[in-house]
Coordinates of C-alpha atoms and ligand atoms in Angstrom, one line a residue:
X1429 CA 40.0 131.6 -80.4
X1430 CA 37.2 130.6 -82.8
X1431 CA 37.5 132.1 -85.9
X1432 CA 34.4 133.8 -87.4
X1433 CA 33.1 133.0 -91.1
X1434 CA 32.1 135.9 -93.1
X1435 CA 28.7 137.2 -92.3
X1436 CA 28.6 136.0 -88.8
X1437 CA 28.1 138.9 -86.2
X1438 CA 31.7 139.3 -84.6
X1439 CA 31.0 139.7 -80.6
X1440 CA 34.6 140.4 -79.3
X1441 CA 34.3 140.2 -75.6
X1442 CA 37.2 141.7 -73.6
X1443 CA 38.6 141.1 -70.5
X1444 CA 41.3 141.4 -68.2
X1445 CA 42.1 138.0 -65.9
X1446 CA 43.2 134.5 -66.4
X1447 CA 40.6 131.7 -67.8
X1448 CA 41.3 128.8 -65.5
X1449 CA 40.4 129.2 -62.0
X1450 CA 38.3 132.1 -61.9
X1451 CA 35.1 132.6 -62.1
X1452 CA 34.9 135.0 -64.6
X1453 CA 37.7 133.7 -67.4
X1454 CA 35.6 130.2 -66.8
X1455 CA 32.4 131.7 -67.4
X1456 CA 33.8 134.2 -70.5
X1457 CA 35.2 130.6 -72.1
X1458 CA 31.7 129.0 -71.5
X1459 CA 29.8 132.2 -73.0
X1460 CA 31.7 132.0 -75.9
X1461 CA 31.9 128.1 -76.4
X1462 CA 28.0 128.3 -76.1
X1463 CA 27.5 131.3 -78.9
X1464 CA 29.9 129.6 -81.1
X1465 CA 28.1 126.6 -81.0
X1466 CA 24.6 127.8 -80.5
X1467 CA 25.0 130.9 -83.2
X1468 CA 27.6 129.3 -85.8
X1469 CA 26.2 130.6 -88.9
X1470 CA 24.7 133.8 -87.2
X1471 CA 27.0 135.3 -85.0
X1472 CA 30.5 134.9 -83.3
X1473 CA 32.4 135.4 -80.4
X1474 CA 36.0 135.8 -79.4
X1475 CA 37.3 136.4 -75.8
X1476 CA 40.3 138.3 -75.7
X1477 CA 40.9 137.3 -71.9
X1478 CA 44.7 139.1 -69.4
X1479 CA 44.1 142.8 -70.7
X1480 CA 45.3 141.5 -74.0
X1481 CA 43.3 143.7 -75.9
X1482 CA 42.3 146.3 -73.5
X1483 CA 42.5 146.9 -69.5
X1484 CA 39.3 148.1 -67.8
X1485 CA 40.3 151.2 -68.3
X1486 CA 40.0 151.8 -71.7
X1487 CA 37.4 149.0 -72.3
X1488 CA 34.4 151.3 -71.9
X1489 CA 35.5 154.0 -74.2
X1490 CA 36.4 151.3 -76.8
X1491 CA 32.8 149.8 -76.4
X1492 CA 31.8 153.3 -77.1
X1493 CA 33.4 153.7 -79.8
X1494 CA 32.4 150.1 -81.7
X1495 CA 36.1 148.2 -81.1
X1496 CA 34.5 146.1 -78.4
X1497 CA 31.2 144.5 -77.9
X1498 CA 31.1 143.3 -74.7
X1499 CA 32.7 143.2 -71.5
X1500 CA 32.5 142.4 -67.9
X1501 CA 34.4 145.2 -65.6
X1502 CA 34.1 145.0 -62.2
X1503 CA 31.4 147.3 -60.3
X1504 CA 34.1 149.9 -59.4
X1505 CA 35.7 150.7 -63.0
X1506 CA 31.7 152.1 -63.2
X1507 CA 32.9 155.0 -61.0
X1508 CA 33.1 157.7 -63.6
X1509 CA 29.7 156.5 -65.3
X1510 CA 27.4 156.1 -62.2
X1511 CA 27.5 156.8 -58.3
X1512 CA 25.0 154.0 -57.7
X1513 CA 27.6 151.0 -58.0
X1514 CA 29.5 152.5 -54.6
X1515 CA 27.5 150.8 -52.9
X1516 CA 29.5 147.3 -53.8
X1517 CA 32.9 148.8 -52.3
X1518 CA 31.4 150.1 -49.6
X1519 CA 34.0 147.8 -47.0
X1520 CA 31.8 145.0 -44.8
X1521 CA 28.4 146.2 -46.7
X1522 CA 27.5 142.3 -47.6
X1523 CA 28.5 139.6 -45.5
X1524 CA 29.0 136.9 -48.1
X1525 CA 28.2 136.5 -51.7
X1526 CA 25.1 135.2 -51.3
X1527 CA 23.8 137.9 -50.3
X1528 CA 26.0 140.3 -52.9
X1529 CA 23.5 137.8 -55.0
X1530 CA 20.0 139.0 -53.3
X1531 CA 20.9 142.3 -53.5
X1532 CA 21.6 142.1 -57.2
X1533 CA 18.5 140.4 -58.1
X1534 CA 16.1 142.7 -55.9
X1535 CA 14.3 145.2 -58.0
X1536 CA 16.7 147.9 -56.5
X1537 CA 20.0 145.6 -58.8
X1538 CA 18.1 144.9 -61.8
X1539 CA 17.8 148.3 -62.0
X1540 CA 21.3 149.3 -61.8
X1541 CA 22.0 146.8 -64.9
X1542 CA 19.8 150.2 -66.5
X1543 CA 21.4 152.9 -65.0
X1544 CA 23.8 153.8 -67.8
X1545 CA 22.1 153.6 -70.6
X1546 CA 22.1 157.7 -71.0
X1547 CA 26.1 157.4 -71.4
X1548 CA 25.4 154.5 -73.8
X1549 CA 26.0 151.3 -71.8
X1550 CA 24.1 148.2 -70.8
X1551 CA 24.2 146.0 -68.6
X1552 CA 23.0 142.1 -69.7
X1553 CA 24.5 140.3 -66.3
X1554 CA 25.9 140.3 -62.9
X1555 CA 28.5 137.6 -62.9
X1556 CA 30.2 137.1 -59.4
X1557 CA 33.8 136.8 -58.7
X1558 CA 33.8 136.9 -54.6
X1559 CA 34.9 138.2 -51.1
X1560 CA 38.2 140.3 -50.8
X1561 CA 41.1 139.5 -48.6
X1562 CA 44.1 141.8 -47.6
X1563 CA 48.2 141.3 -48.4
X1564 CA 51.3 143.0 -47.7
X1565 CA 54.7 142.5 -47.9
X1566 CA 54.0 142.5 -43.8
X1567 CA 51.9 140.3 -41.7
X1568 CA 48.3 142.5 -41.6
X1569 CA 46.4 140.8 -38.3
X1570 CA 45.4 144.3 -36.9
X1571 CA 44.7 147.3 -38.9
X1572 CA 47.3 149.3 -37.3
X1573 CA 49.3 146.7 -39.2
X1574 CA 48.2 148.8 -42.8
X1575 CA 49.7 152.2 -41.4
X1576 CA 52.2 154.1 -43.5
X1577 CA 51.6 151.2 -46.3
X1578 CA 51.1 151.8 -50.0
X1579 CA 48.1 149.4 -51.1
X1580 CA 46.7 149.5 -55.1
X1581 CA 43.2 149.8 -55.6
X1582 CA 40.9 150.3 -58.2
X1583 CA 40.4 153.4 -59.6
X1584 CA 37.5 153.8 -57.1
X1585 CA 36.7 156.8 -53.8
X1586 CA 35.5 154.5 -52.1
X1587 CA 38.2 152.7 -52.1
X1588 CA 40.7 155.1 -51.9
X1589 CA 39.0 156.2 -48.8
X1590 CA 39.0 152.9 -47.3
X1591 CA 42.6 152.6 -47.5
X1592 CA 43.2 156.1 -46.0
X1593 CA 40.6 155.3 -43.4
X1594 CA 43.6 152.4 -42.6
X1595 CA 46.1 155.3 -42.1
X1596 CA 47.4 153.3 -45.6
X1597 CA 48.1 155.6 -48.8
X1598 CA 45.7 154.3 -52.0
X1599 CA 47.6 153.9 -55.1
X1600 CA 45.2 153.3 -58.2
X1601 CA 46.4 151.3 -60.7
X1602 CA 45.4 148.8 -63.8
X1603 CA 45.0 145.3 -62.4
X1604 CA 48.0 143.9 -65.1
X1605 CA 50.3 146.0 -63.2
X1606 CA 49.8 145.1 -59.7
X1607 CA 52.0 141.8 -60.1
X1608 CA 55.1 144.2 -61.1
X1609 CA 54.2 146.9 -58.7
X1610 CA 53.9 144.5 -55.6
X1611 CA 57.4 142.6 -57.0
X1612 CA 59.3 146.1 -57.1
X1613 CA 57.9 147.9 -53.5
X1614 CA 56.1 150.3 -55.9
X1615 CA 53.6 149.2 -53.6
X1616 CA 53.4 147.2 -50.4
X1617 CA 49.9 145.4 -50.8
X1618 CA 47.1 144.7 -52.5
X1619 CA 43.2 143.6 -51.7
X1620 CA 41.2 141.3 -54.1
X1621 CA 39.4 137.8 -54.4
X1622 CA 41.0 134.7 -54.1
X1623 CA 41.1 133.8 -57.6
X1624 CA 42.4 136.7 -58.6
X1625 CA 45.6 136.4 -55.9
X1626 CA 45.8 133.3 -57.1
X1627 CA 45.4 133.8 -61.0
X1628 CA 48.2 136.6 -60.8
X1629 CA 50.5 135.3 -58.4
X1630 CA 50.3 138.1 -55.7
X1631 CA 50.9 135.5 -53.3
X1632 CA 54.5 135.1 -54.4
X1633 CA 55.7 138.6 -53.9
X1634 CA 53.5 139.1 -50.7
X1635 CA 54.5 138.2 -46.9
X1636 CA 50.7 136.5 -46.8
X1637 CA 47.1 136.9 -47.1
X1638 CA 44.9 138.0 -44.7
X1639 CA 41.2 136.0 -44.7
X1640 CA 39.2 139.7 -43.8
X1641 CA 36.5 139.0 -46.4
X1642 CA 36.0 142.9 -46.5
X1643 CA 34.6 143.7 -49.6
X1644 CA 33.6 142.1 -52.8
X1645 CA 34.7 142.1 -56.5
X1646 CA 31.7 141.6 -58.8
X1647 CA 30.8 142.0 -62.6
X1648 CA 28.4 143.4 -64.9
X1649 CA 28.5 142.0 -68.0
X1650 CA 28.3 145.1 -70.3
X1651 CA 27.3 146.0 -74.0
X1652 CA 27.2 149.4 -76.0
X1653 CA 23.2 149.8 -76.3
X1654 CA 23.5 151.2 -80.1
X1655 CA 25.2 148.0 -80.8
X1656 CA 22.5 145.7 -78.7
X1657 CA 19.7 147.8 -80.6
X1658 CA 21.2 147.0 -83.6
X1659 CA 20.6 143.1 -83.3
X1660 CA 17.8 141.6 -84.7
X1661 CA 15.3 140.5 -82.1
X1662 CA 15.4 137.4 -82.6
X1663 CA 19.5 137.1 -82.5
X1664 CA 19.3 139.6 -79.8
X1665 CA 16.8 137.5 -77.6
X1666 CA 18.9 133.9 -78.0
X1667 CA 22.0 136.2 -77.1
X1668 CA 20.7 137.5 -73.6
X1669 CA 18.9 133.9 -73.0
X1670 CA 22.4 132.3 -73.3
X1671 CA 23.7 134.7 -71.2
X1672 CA 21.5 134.2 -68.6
X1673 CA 21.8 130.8 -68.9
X1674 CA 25.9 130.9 -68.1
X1675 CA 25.1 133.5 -65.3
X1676 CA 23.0 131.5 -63.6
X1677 CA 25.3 128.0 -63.5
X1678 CA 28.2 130.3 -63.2
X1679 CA 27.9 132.0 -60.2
X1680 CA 26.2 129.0 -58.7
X1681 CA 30.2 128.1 -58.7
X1682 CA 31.9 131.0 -58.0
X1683 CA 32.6 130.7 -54.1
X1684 CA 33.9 127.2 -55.1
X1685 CA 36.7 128.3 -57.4
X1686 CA 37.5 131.5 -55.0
X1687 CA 38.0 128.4 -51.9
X1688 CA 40.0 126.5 -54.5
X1689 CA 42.3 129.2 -55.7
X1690 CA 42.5 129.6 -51.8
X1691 CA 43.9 125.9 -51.6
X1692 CA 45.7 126.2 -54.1
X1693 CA 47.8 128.8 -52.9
X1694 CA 48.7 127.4 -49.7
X1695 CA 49.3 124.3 -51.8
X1696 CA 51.9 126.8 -53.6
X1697 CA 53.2 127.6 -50.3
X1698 CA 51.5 131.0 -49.7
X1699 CA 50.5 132.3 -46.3
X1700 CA 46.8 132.6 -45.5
X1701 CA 46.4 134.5 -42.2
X1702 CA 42.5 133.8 -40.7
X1703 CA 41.4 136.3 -38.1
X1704 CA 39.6 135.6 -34.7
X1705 CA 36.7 137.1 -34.4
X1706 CA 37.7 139.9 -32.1
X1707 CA 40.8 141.0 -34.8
X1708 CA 38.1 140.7 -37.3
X1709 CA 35.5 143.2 -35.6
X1710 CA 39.1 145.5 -35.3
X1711 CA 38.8 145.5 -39.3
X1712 CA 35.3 146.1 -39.5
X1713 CA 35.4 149.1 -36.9
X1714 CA 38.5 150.7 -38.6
X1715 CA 36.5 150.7 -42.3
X1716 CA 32.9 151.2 -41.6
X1717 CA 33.6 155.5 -41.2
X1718 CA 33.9 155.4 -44.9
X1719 CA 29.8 154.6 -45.4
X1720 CA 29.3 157.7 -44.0
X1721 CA 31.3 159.9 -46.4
X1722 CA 29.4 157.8 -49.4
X1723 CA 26.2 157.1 -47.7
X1724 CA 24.7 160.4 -50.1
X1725 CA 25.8 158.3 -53.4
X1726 CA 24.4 155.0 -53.0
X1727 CA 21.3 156.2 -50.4
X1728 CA 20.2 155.2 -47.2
X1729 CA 17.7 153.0 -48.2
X1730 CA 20.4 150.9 -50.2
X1731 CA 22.3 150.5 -47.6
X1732 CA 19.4 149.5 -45.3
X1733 CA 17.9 146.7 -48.0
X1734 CA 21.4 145.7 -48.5
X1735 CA 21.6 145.2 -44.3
X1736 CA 18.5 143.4 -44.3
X1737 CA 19.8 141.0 -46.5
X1738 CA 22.2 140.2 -44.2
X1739 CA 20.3 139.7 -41.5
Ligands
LMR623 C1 41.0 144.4 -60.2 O1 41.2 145.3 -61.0 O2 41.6 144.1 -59.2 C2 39.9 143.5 -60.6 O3 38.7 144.2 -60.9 C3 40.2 142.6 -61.8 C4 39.1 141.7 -62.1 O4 38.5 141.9 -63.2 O5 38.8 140.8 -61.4

């Protein structure tokens, strides 16, 4: 961790997975590498990375409150501040992350990066992570399979729903205690990005992981506006172009770390379980009810720009 001289503007970004491996601890590391070099003298920034200083629960509250200056949650620990971001858990809503990517950067995204600004919030940057895939501590091929299972989510509806829509029972819970939860049978799987299965060792205390690509786990790099306000412009504006500067070359690389993670779990002797495409459309028609109950939040016409992208 760099340490900051006296007078520099302490940035301490929070956040809650591993730095190797994942596109978001490799793009935290590069942030801060760049400000410490680019700033020194001006400003500094220290990544606390593992939920070592706060999970994504509390992260937002402490950003509130001026213990943490920036962040990057993923779009469903937004729940409780805005509706609009349901739209990424919606299950099977983009078909790849290219086109989570287009959606982001159509007016309709940028716009979101806005949309909490009344509760005090900002958001500088979308970074990607990737595609979800399904475990349990049982083979999952069809979605029968998930019946009578306990899966963790996010604290999220919409993803709540999508696990009851499974005939599975949600159980929301920080993301540093899914390891010990899966280990114990406090819960019988899990769903997230290939990194992350990888990064926290799911795959060890899992039968195998199933390749649905259902849903997606993505960022928004956040800041507390008062504190953003408070920069000068000219610190403030060499801030957000670095930013989007690691955004950009960042998520350029983020499906390559999520298929490497991939390998380098079946190099570590976990099970990945691809799906033909007939088991796969079994998936898609068990989860896509759930638009329908959220379909008020996010707005037709969302949903509709988002399906055009992925035409
Ligand atoms: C999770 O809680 O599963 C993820 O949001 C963790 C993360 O930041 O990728």
């Amino acid at each position: 961790m760099a340490a900051c001289d006296e007078g520099e503007i302490v940035i301490k970004f929070s956040h809650v997975t591993n730095t190797d491996r994942h596109p978001k601890g490799i793009a935290a590391s590069l942030l801060q590498e760049r400000v410490n070099e680019e700033m020194d003298g001006t400003a500094c920034m220290e990544v606390f990375p593992n939920s070592t200083l706060y999970n994504d629960d509390q992260v937002l509250e402490a950003m509130l409150n001026g213990d943490v200056q920036m962040a990057a949650p993923s779009l469903s620990k937004f729940e409780q501040f805005t509706k609009q971001f349901r739209i990424f858990d919606l299950p099977f809503m983009f078909k790849n992350i290219d086109a989570v990517d287009a959606f982001q950067n159509s007016e309709t995204g940028q716009e979101m990066k806005e949309s909490m600004t009344r509760r005090g919030l900002l958001g500088l940057a979308f970074w990607h992570n990737g595609m979800k895939q399904m475990s349990a501590n049982t083979p999952l091929i069809e979605p029968s399979d998930a019946e009578g299972l306990k899966f963790r989510v996010q604290n999220s509806d919409v993803l709540k729903a999508q696990m009851a829509a499974l005939g599975g029972s949600p159980q929301p819970m920080a993301f540093s205690e899914v390891y010990g939860a899966l280990q114990t049978g406090v819960v019988d799987g899990q769903e997230n990005t290939w990194s992350n299965i990888y990064g926290q060792k799911f795959f060890e205390v899992q039968d195998g992981i199933t390749e649905t690509n259902h849903g997606v786990i993505d960022y928004m790099v956040v800041t507390g506006i008062d504190w953003w306000e408070s920069l000068d412009e000219d610190v403030r504006s060499q801030l957000a172009t670095i930013i989007e500067e690691v955004t950009e070359t960042r998520n350029a690389e983020s499906f390559k770390v999520n298929q490497e993670a991939r390998q380098a779990i079946i190099d570590a002797g976990g099970e990945v379980r691809e799906l033909t495409p007939e088991q796969r459309q079994a998936w898609v028609d068990a989860m896509r009810p759930v638009w329908d109950e959220f379909k008020d939040d996010v707005g037709q016409e969302n949903i509709d720009a988002a399906q055009a992208i992925n035409d």
